[in-house]
Amino acid sequence: MIVLGFALAALIGISLGLLGGGGSILTVPVLVYVLGVAAKPAIAMSLPVVGVTSLVGAALHWRLGNVRVATALTFGVVAMAGAYAGAKLAAFMSGAAQLALLAIVMLVAAVSMLRGGVATRVEDAPSTVPVRAALLVPIAFGVGVLTGVVGIGGGFLVVPTLVLLARIPMRQAVGTSLLVIAMNSASGFAGYLGAVSIDWGFLAGFTATAAAGALVGTMLVARVPQAVLKRGFAVFLLVAGGFVLYRNRDALQGTDHSDATRAASHAAIASATR
């Protein structure tokens, strides 16, 4: 299973390189349902994976002039505060509740991809909406909280926000969002330190594999039809999100058995770290 897990880590990185984001949303399901890591450590460990792979993508976009550093820092600092707060908030939630929320986010992201993305539709329309910088602060904080709670970068929220409210062109919004994601992922991970058990050796290997995959994906991006790829990934995301939601349905019904969940989590951690 370790070999399969690392192969999937490479695929996560490749999909991020191809799509400019999105692929990292599968990191937590892979860690939990393929490698047997407990929910809370999996969510915490997903953040360095998301952050490092996003930083690789941001560096490549920066070389092409597609990163607005000032905007990323402004949005990212607020998002970092939200991510740290989200990680601390997660201490009051069960792992099953976090996974159920992640599943809902996966389904929303999949529907957004199937519809073509809010940002794409807005950019194609006449520019009639003024810059609304005041709205960026609460949205950035909210995206950060979501990152801290469920372990995703939130690119499918950051990109439309930058296009809609900051009026940044799509290509620059994607590059800028990757730097934002790297920043709030680092902050969210810091919020989990000391609260969950981390297998540092495993995390380093998984993250390096995903980052290498991101480089490969970036090199392949010009050879793969983006529309077909995004629709295929969105369908897969729908299936994966439905599976995760079904597995954690008790959390939505308020019947999550916390003692049993904790026992299973401890067993999974022990198994994954042997």
PDB file of C-alpha atoms in Angstrom:
ATOM      1  CA  MET A   1       0.000   0.000   0.000  1.00  0.00           C
ATOM      2  CA  ILE A   2       2.933   2.330   0.604  1.00  0.00           C
ATOM      3  CA  VAL A   3       4.016   1.933  -3.034  1.00  0.00           C
ATOM      4  CA  LEU A   4       0.466   2.645  -4.216  1.00  0.00           C
ATOM      5  CA  GLY A   5       0.243   5.637  -1.906  1.00  0.00           C
ATOM      6  CA  PHE A   6       3.441   7.178  -3.242  1.00  0.00           C
ATOM      7  CA  ALA A   7       2.341   6.488  -6.821  1.00  0.00           C
ATOM      8  CA  LEU A   8      -0.839   8.400  -6.039  1.00  0.00           C
ATOM      9  CA  ALA A   9       1.276  11.183  -4.505  1.00  0.00           C
ATOM     10  CA  ALA A  10       3.038  11.519  -7.859  1.00  0.00           C
ATOM     11  CA  LEU A  11      -0.338  11.615  -9.627  1.00  0.00           C
ATOM     12  CA  ILE A  12      -1.553  14.292  -7.216  1.00  0.00           C
ATOM     13  CA  GLY A  13       1.479  16.392  -8.120  1.00  0.00           C
ATOM     14  CA  ILE A  14       1.050  15.746 -11.837  1.00  0.00           C
ATOM     15  CA  SER A  15      -2.603  16.765 -11.710  1.00  0.00           C
ATOM     16  CA  LEU A  16      -1.662  19.950  -9.859  1.00  0.00           C
ATOM     17  CA  GLY A  17       0.931  20.737 -12.510  1.00  0.00           C
ATOM     18  CA  LEU A  18      -1.544  20.055 -15.310  1.00  0.00           C
ATOM     19  CA  LEU A  19      -4.512  21.858 -13.786  1.00  0.00           C
ATOM     20  CA  GLY A  20      -2.707  24.662 -11.974  1.00  0.00           C
ATOM     21  CA  GLY A  21      -4.320  23.459  -8.751  1.00  0.00           C
ATOM     22  CA  GLY A  22      -7.108  21.131  -7.715  1.00  0.00           C
ATOM     23  CA  GLY A  23      -5.202  17.868  -7.628  1.00  0.00           C
ATOM     24  CA  SER A  24      -4.032  18.453  -4.085  1.00  0.00           C
ATOM     25  CA  ILE A  25      -7.614  18.197  -2.846  1.00  0.00           C
ATOM     26  CA  LEU A  26      -7.193  14.410  -3.091  1.00  0.00           C
ATOM     27  CA  THR A  27      -4.247  14.337  -0.680  1.00  0.00           C
ATOM     28  CA  VAL A  28      -6.316  13.725   2.454  1.00  0.00           C
ATOM     29  CA  PRO A  29      -8.433  10.907   0.928  1.00  0.00           C
ATOM     30  CA  VAL A  30      -5.251   9.169  -0.269  1.00  0.00           C
ATOM     31  CA  LEU A  31      -3.626   9.434   3.157  1.00  0.00           C
ATOM     32  CA  VAL A  32      -6.738   8.225   4.982  1.00  0.00           C
ATOM     33  CA  TYR A  33      -8.257   5.583   2.700  1.00  0.00           C
ATOM     34  CA  VAL A  34      -5.166   4.251   0.912  1.00  0.00           C
ATOM     35  CA  LEU A  35      -2.405   4.617   3.508  1.00  0.00           C
ATOM     36  CA  GLY A  36      -4.541   4.240   6.633  1.00  0.00           C
ATOM     37  CA  VAL A  37      -3.483   7.483   8.320  1.00  0.00           C
ATOM     38  CA  ALA A  38      -5.982   8.816  10.876  1.00  0.00           C
ATOM     39  CA  ALA A  39      -8.085  11.787   9.815  1.00  0.00           C
ATOM     40  CA  LYS A  40      -6.503  14.525  11.916  1.00  0.00           C
ATOM     41  CA  PRO A  41      -2.845  13.635  11.197  1.00  0.00           C
ATOM     42  CA  ALA A  42      -3.786  13.191   7.516  1.00  0.00           C
ATOM     43  CA  ILE A  43      -5.308  16.667   7.348  1.00  0.00           C
ATOM     44  CA  ALA A  44      -2.266  18.151   9.081  1.00  0.00           C
ATOM     45  CA  MET A  45       0.200  16.291   6.829  1.00  0.00           C
ATOM     46  CA  SER A  46      -1.703  17.259   3.692  1.00  0.00           C
ATOM     47  CA  LEU A  47      -0.867  20.913   4.287  1.00  0.00           C
ATOM     48  CA  PRO A  48       2.908  20.657   3.607  1.00  0.00           C
ATOM     49  CA  VAL A  49       2.103  18.566   0.529  1.00  0.00           C
ATOM     50  CA  VAL A  50      -0.311  21.227  -0.719  1.00  0.00           C
ATOM     51  CA  GLY A  51       2.050  24.035   0.253  1.00  0.00           C
ATOM     52  CA  VAL A  52       5.232  22.689  -1.316  1.00  0.00           C
ATOM     53  CA  THR A  53       3.593  21.610  -4.575  1.00  0.00           C
ATOM     54  CA  SER A  54       1.850  24.992  -4.811  1.00  0.00           C
ATOM     55  CA  LEU A  55       5.156  26.760  -4.175  1.00  0.00           C
ATOM     56  CA  VAL A  56       6.725  24.804  -7.036  1.00  0.00           C
ATOM     57  CA  GLY A  57       3.875  25.898  -9.291  1.00  0.00           C
ATOM     58  CA  ALA A  58       4.111  29.496  -8.072  1.00  0.00           C
ATOM     59  CA  ALA A  59       7.841  29.605  -8.859  1.00  0.00           C
ATOM     60  CA  LEU A  60       7.194  28.427 -12.405  1.00  0.00           C
ATOM     61  CA  HIS A  61       4.414  30.989 -12.861  1.00  0.00           C
ATOM     62  CA  TRP A  62       6.634  33.716 -11.392  1.00  0.00           C
ATOM     63  CA  ARG A  63       9.256  33.046 -14.063  1.00  0.00           C
ATOM     64  CA  LEU A  64       6.519  33.683 -16.634  1.00  0.00           C
ATOM     65  CA  GLY A  65       5.438  36.912 -14.950  1.00  0.00           C
ATOM     66  CA  ASN A  66       2.129  35.483 -13.773  1.00  0.00           C
ATOM     67  CA  VAL A  67       2.445  36.160 -10.036  1.00  0.00           C
ATOM     68  CA  ARG A  68       1.411  39.469  -8.480  1.00  0.00           C
ATOM     69  CA  VAL A  69       3.539  39.273  -5.370  1.00  0.00           C
ATOM     70  CA  ALA A  70       2.023  42.318  -3.632  1.00  0.00           C
ATOM     71  CA  THR A  71      -1.503  40.969  -4.085  1.00  0.00           C
ATOM     72  CA  ALA A  72      -0.443  37.504  -2.930  1.00  0.00           C
ATOM     73  CA  LEU A  73       1.157  38.925   0.210  1.00  0.00           C
ATOM     74  CA  THR A  74      -1.898  41.051   1.026  1.00  0.00           C
ATOM     75  CA  PHE A  75      -4.354  38.194   0.499  1.00  0.00           C
ATOM     76  CA  GLY A  76      -1.975  35.584   1.880  1.00  0.00           C
ATOM     77  CA  VAL A  77      -1.225  37.256   5.218  1.00  0.00           C
ATOM     78  CA  VAL A  78      -4.945  37.422   6.020  1.00  0.00           C
ATOM     79  CA  ALA A  79      -5.441  33.848   4.807  1.00  0.00           C
ATOM     80  CA  MET A  80      -2.547  32.715   7.011  1.00  0.00           C
ATOM     81  CA  ALA A  81      -4.316  34.101  10.072  1.00  0.00           C
ATOM     82  CA  GLY A  82      -7.454  32.233   9.044  1.00  0.00           C
ATOM     83  CA  ALA A  83      -5.563  28.989   8.416  1.00  0.00           C
ATOM     84  CA  TYR A  84      -3.940  29.083  11.843  1.00  0.00           C
ATOM     85  CA  ALA A  85      -7.319  29.799  13.436  1.00  0.00           C
ATOM     86  CA  GLY A  86      -8.878  26.972  11.416  1.00  0.00           C
ATOM     87  CA  ALA A  87      -6.270  24.504  12.634  1.00  0.00           C
ATOM     88  CA  LYS A  88      -6.990  25.492  16.227  1.00  0.00           C
ATOM     89  CA  LEU A  89     -10.749  25.302  15.589  1.00  0.00           C
ATOM     90  CA  ALA A  90     -10.294  21.757  14.264  1.00  0.00           C
ATOM     91  CA  ALA A  91      -9.314  20.643  17.771  1.00  0.00           C
ATOM     92  CA  PHE A  92     -12.981  20.996  18.722  1.00  0.00           C
ATOM     93  CA  MET A  93     -14.194  18.857  15.795  1.00  0.00           C
ATOM     94  CA  SER A  94     -14.111  15.104  15.318  1.00  0.00           C
ATOM     95  CA  GLY A  95     -11.992  13.722  12.503  1.00  0.00           C
ATOM     96  CA  ALA A  96     -15.152  12.387  10.862  1.00  0.00           C
ATOM     97  CA  ALA A  97     -16.720  15.850  10.888  1.00  0.00           C
ATOM     98  CA  GLN A  98     -13.630  17.295   9.213  1.00  0.00           C
ATOM     99  CA  LEU A  99     -13.711  14.591   6.540  1.00  0.00           C
ATOM    100  CA  ALA A 100     -17.431  15.143   5.951  1.00  0.00           C
ATOM    101  CA  LEU A 101     -16.771  18.859   5.447  1.00  0.00           C
ATOM    102  CA  LEU A 102     -13.895  18.012   3.112  1.00  0.00           C
ATOM    103  CA  ALA A 103     -16.233  15.793   1.083  1.00  0.00           C
ATOM    104  CA  ILE A 104     -18.704  18.655   0.688  1.00  0.00           C
ATOM    105  CA  VAL A 105     -15.878  20.937  -0.472  1.00  0.00           C
ATOM    106  CA  MET A 106     -14.783  18.270  -2.977  1.00  0.00           C
ATOM    107  CA  LEU A 107     -18.305  18.064  -4.401  1.00  0.00           C
ATOM    108  CA  VAL A 108     -18.582  21.846  -4.686  1.00  0.00           C
ATOM    109  CA  ALA A 109     -15.180  22.023  -6.413  1.00  0.00           C
ATOM    110  CA  ALA A 110     -16.202  19.258  -8.830  1.00  0.00           C
ATOM    111  CA  VAL A 111     -19.429  21.034  -9.776  1.00  0.00           C
ATOM    112  CA  SER A 112     -17.501  24.280 -10.264  1.00  0.00           C
ATOM    113  CA  MET A 113     -15.051  22.531 -12.613  1.00  0.00           C
ATOM    114  CA  LEU A 114     -17.869  20.907 -14.593  1.00  0.00           C
ATOM    115  CA  ARG A 115     -19.551  24.279 -15.042  1.00  0.00           C
ATOM    116  CA  GLY A 116     -16.337  25.794 -16.330  1.00  0.00           C
ATOM    117  CA  GLY A 117     -15.415  27.768 -13.224  1.00  0.00           C
ATOM    118  CA  VAL A 118     -16.818  31.045 -11.993  1.00  0.00           C
ATOM    119  CA  ALA A 119     -13.634  32.940 -12.761  1.00  0.00           C
ATOM    120  CA  THR A 120     -13.573  31.830 -16.395  1.00  0.00           C
ATOM    121  CA  ARG A 121     -17.137  32.950 -16.997  1.00  0.00           C
ATOM    122  CA  VAL A 122     -16.524  36.309 -15.339  1.00  0.00           C
ATOM    123  CA  GLU A 123     -13.348  36.973 -17.300  1.00  0.00           C
ATOM    124  CA  ASP A 124     -15.172  36.255 -20.558  1.00  0.00           C
ATOM    125  CA  ALA A 125     -17.886  38.766 -19.644  1.00  0.00           C
ATOM    126  CA  PRO A 126     -17.558  42.571 -19.932  1.00  0.00           C
ATOM    127  CA  SER A 127     -15.677  44.094 -16.993  1.00  0.00           C
ATOM    128  CA  THR A 128     -18.380  46.048 -15.167  1.00  0.00           C
ATOM    129  CA  VAL A 129     -17.479  45.182 -11.572  1.00  0.00           C
ATOM    130  CA  PRO A 130     -15.131  47.615  -9.783  1.00  0.00           C
ATOM    131  CA  VAL A 131     -12.312  46.444  -7.570  1.00  0.00           C
ATOM    132  CA  ARG A 132     -13.738  45.656  -4.113  1.00  0.00           C
ATOM    133  CA  ALA A 133     -10.648  45.322  -1.984  1.00  0.00           C
ATOM    134  CA  ALA A 134     -12.628  45.575   1.271  1.00  0.00           C
ATOM    135  CA  LEU A 135     -14.291  42.235   0.526  1.00  0.00           C
ATOM    136  CA  LEU A 136     -10.949  40.515   0.025  1.00  0.00           C
ATOM    137  CA  VAL A 137     -10.149  40.534   3.751  1.00  0.00           C
ATOM    138  CA  PRO A 138     -13.119  38.480   5.056  1.00  0.00           C
ATOM    139  CA  ILE A 139     -12.971  36.149   2.060  1.00  0.00           C
ATOM    140  CA  ALA A 140      -9.230  35.596   2.493  1.00  0.00           C
ATOM    141  CA  PHE A 141      -9.744  34.856   6.184  1.00  0.00           C
ATOM    142  CA  GLY A 142     -12.578  32.432   5.370  1.00  0.00           C
ATOM    143  CA  VAL A 143     -10.476  30.606   2.781  1.00  0.00           C
ATOM    144  CA  GLY A 144      -7.715  30.314   5.358  1.00  0.00           C
ATOM    145  CA  VAL A 145     -10.081  28.847   7.954  1.00  0.00           C
ATOM    146  CA  LEU A 146     -11.227  26.257   5.407  1.00  0.00           C
ATOM    147  CA  THR A 147      -7.602  25.385   4.676  1.00  0.00           C
ATOM    148  CA  GLY A 148      -6.867  24.861   8.352  1.00  0.00           C
ATOM    149  CA  VAL A 149      -9.968  22.770   9.022  1.00  0.00           C
ATOM    150  CA  VAL A 150      -9.965  20.393   6.037  1.00  0.00           C
ATOM    151  CA  GLY A 151      -6.391  20.541   4.703  1.00  0.00           C
ATOM    152  CA  ILE A 152      -6.938  21.935   1.209  1.00  0.00           C
ATOM    153  CA  GLY A 153      -5.421  24.906  -0.580  1.00  0.00           C
ATOM    154  CA  GLY A 154      -8.736  26.404  -1.643  1.00  0.00           C
ATOM    155  CA  GLY A 155      -7.537  27.441  -5.077  1.00  0.00           C
ATOM    156  CA  PHE A 156     -11.018  26.988  -6.532  1.00  0.00           C
ATOM    157  CA  LEU A 157     -12.093  29.798  -4.164  1.00  0.00           C
ATOM    158  CA  VAL A 158      -8.983  31.986  -4.336  1.00  0.00           C
ATOM    159  CA  VAL A 159      -8.866  32.223  -8.140  1.00  0.00           C
ATOM    160  CA  PRO A 160     -12.485  33.422  -8.594  1.00  0.00           C
ATOM    161  CA  THR A 161     -12.005  35.890  -5.735  1.00  0.00           C
ATOM    162  CA  LEU A 162      -8.924  37.414  -7.365  1.00  0.00           C
ATOM    163  CA  VAL A 163     -10.676  37.641 -10.732  1.00  0.00           C
ATOM    164  CA  LEU A 164     -14.006  38.912  -9.404  1.00  0.00           C
ATOM    165  CA  LEU A 165     -12.871  41.325  -6.721  1.00  0.00           C
ATOM    166  CA  ALA A 166      -9.269  42.220  -7.565  1.00  0.00           C
ATOM    167  CA  ARG A 167      -9.937  42.159 -11.339  1.00  0.00           C
ATOM    168  CA  ILE A 168      -6.763  40.176 -12.006  1.00  0.00           C
ATOM    169  CA  PRO A 169      -6.540  38.360 -15.382  1.00  0.00           C
ATOM    170  CA  MET A 170      -7.108  34.615 -15.145  1.00  0.00           C
ATOM    171  CA  ARG A 171      -3.526  33.581 -15.908  1.00  0.00           C
ATOM    172  CA  GLN A 172      -2.128  35.878 -13.212  1.00  0.00           C
ATOM    173  CA  ALA A 173      -4.883  34.880 -10.780  1.00  0.00           C
ATOM    174  CA  VAL A 174      -3.851  31.224 -11.068  1.00  0.00           C
ATOM    175  CA  GLY A 175      -0.173  31.993 -10.473  1.00  0.00           C
ATOM    176  CA  THR A 176      -0.922  34.387  -7.627  1.00  0.00           C
ATOM    177  CA  SER A 177      -3.299  31.899  -5.987  1.00  0.00           C
ATOM    178  CA  LEU A 178      -0.543  29.281  -5.824  1.00  0.00           C
ATOM    179  CA  LEU A 179       1.630  31.602  -3.743  1.00  0.00           C
ATOM    180  CA  VAL A 180      -1.348  32.353  -1.471  1.00  0.00           C
ATOM    181  CA  ILE A 181      -1.989  28.619  -1.047  1.00  0.00           C
ATOM    182  CA  ALA A 182       1.654  27.987  -0.129  1.00  0.00           C
ATOM    183  CA  MET A 183       1.473  30.705   2.510  1.00  0.00           C
ATOM    184  CA  ASN A 184      -1.756  29.661   4.208  1.00  0.00           C
ATOM    185  CA  SER A 185      -0.810  25.962   4.052  1.00  0.00           C
ATOM    186  CA  ALA A 186       2.355  26.729   6.026  1.00  0.00           C
ATOM    187  CA  SER A 187       0.369  28.646   8.617  1.00  0.00           C
ATOM    188  CA  GLY A 188      -2.279  25.936   8.903  1.00  0.00           C
ATOM    189  CA  PHE A 189       0.396  23.279   9.414  1.00  0.00           C
ATOM    190  CA  ALA A 190       1.973  25.393  12.153  1.00  0.00           C
ATOM    191  CA  GLY A 191      -1.401  25.420  13.878  1.00  0.00           C
ATOM    192  CA  TYR A 192      -1.440  21.610  14.025  1.00  0.00           C
ATOM    193  CA  LEU A 193       2.091  21.177  15.374  1.00  0.00           C
ATOM    194  CA  GLY A 194       2.039  19.666  18.826  1.00  0.00           C
ATOM    195  CA  ALA A 195      -1.617  18.685  18.498  1.00  0.00           C
ATOM    196  CA  VAL A 196      -1.263  15.649  16.219  1.00  0.00           C
ATOM    197  CA  SER A 197       1.320  12.921  15.626  1.00  0.00           C
ATOM    198  CA  ILE A 198       3.470  13.535  12.526  1.00  0.00           C
ATOM    199  CA  ASP A 199       5.639  10.908  10.825  1.00  0.00           C
ATOM    200  CA  TRP A 200       8.263  13.311   9.504  1.00  0.00           C
ATOM    201  CA  GLY A 201      10.151  10.815   7.350  1.00  0.00           C
ATOM    202  CA  PHE A 202       6.998   9.623   5.629  1.00  0.00           C
ATOM    203  CA  LEU A 203       5.789  13.210   5.191  1.00  0.00           C
ATOM    204  CA  ALA A 204       9.075  14.291   3.585  1.00  0.00           C
ATOM    205  CA  GLY A 205       8.981  11.415   1.095  1.00  0.00           C
ATOM    206  CA  PHE A 206       5.322  11.916   0.211  1.00  0.00           C
ATOM    207  CA  THR A 207       5.790  15.669  -0.235  1.00  0.00           C
ATOM    208  CA  ALA A 208       8.921  15.277  -2.378  1.00  0.00           C
ATOM    209  CA  THR A 209       7.116  12.762  -4.597  1.00  0.00           C
ATOM    210  CA  ALA A 210       4.156  15.099  -5.080  1.00  0.00           C
ATOM    211  CA  ALA A 211       6.470  18.046  -5.823  1.00  0.00           C
ATOM    212  CA  ALA A 212       8.327  15.997  -8.446  1.00  0.00           C
ATOM    213  CA  GLY A 213       4.970  15.093  -9.954  1.00  0.00           C
ATOM    214  CA  ALA A 214       4.051  18.780 -10.122  1.00  0.00           C
ATOM    215  CA  LEU A 215       7.186  19.464 -12.173  1.00  0.00           C
ATOM    216  CA  VAL A 216       6.296  16.631 -14.562  1.00  0.00           C
ATOM    217  CA  GLY A 217       2.725  17.888 -14.845  1.00  0.00           C
ATOM    218  CA  THR A 218       3.910  21.377 -15.697  1.00  0.00           C
ATOM    219  CA  MET A 219       6.067  19.994 -18.523  1.00  0.00           C
ATOM    220  CA  LEU A 220       3.098  18.030 -19.889  1.00  0.00           C
ATOM    221  CA  VAL A 221       0.541  20.828 -19.677  1.00  0.00           C
ATOM    222  CA  ALA A 222       0.921  21.926 -23.310  1.00  0.00           C
ATOM    223  CA  ARG A 223       0.347  18.367 -24.566  1.00  0.00           C
ATOM    224  CA  VAL A 224      -2.877  17.566 -22.714  1.00  0.00           C
ATOM    225  CA  PRO A 225      -6.312  18.977 -23.691  1.00  0.00           C
ATOM    226  CA  GLN A 226      -7.263  21.042 -20.641  1.00  0.00           C
ATOM    227  CA  ALA A 227     -11.036  20.910 -21.142  1.00  0.00           C
ATOM    228  CA  VAL A 228     -11.091  17.106 -21.343  1.00  0.00           C
ATOM    229  CA  LEU A 229      -8.695  16.779 -18.417  1.00  0.00           C
ATOM    230  CA  LYS A 230     -10.715  19.085 -16.163  1.00  0.00           C
ATOM    231  CA  ARG A 231     -14.000  17.334 -16.912  1.00  0.00           C
ATOM    232  CA  GLY A 232     -12.480  13.924 -16.288  1.00  0.00           C
ATOM    233  CA  PHE A 233     -10.920  15.088 -13.038  1.00  0.00           C
ATOM    234  CA  ALA A 234     -14.199  16.709 -11.961  1.00  0.00           C
ATOM    235  CA  VAL A 235     -16.113  13.462 -12.508  1.00  0.00           C
ATOM    236  CA  PHE A 236     -13.514  11.559 -10.497  1.00  0.00           C
ATOM    237  CA  LEU A 237     -13.741  14.211  -7.787  1.00  0.00           C
ATOM    238  CA  LEU A 238     -17.520  13.763  -7.646  1.00  0.00           C
ATOM    239  CA  VAL A 239     -17.096  10.030  -7.106  1.00  0.00           C
ATOM    240  CA  ALA A 240     -14.335  10.482  -4.519  1.00  0.00           C
ATOM    241  CA  GLY A 241     -16.268  13.193  -2.693  1.00  0.00           C
ATOM    242  CA  GLY A 242     -19.377  11.023  -2.604  1.00  0.00           C
ATOM    243  CA  PHE A 243     -17.353   8.129  -1.206  1.00  0.00           C
ATOM    244  CA  VAL A 244     -15.782  10.252   1.547  1.00  0.00           C
ATOM    245  CA  LEU A 245     -19.157  11.762   2.428  1.00  0.00           C
ATOM    246  CA  TYR A 246     -20.766   8.323   2.638  1.00  0.00           C
ATOM    247  CA  ARG A 247     -17.987   6.986   4.855  1.00  0.00           C
ATOM    248  CA  ASN A 248     -18.455   9.908   7.253  1.00  0.00           C
ATOM    249  CA  ARG A 249     -22.225  10.308   7.030  1.00  0.00           C
ATOM    250  CA  ASP A 250     -22.643   9.719  10.769  1.00  0.00           C
ATOM    251  CA  ALA A 251     -20.845  12.991  11.462  1.00  0.00           C
ATOM    252  CA  LEU A 252     -23.517  14.883   9.508  1.00  0.00           C
ATOM    253  CA  GLN A 253     -26.244  13.107  11.460  1.00  0.00           C
ATOM    254  CA  GLY A 254     -24.599  13.909  14.785  1.00  0.00           C
ATOM    255  CA  THR A 255     -24.039  10.230  15.570  1.00  0.00           C
ATOM    256  CA  ASP A 256     -20.266  10.033  15.241  1.00  0.00           C
ATOM    257  CA  HIS A 257     -19.027   7.666  17.934  1.00  0.00           C
ATOM    258  CA  SER A 258     -16.034   9.620  19.201  1.00  0.00           C
ATOM    259  CA  ASP A 259     -14.550   6.845  21.360  1.00  0.00           C
ATOM    260  CA  ALA A 260     -14.616   4.366  18.495  1.00  0.00           C
ATOM    261  CA  THR A 261     -13.299   7.002  16.123  1.00  0.00           C
ATOM    262  CA  ARG A 262     -10.383   7.796  18.421  1.00  0.00           C
ATOM    263  CA  ALA A 263      -9.558   4.115  18.861  1.00  0.00           C
ATOM    264  CA  ALA A 264      -9.563   3.563  15.102  1.00  0.00           C
ATOM    265  CA  SER A 265      -7.432   6.675  14.621  1.00  0.00           C
ATOM    266  CA  HIS A 266      -4.794   5.505  17.113  1.00  0.00           C
ATOM    267  CA  ALA A 267      -4.675   2.095  15.434  1.00  0.00           C
ATOM    268  CA  ALA A 268      -4.271   3.705  12.000  1.00  0.00           C
ATOM    269  CA  ILE A 269      -1.435   5.921  13.220  1.00  0.00           C
ATOM    270  CA  ALA A 270       0.393   2.941  14.697  1.00  0.00           C
ATOM    271  CA  SER A 271      -0.052   0.960  11.482  1.00  0.00           C
ATOM    272  CA  ALA A 272       1.092   3.817   9.240  1.00  0.00           C
ATOM    273  CA  THR A 273       4.211   4.566  11.277  1.00  0.00           C
ATOM    274  CA  ARG A 274       5.567   1.037  11.673  1.00  0.00           C
TER     275      ARG A 274
END
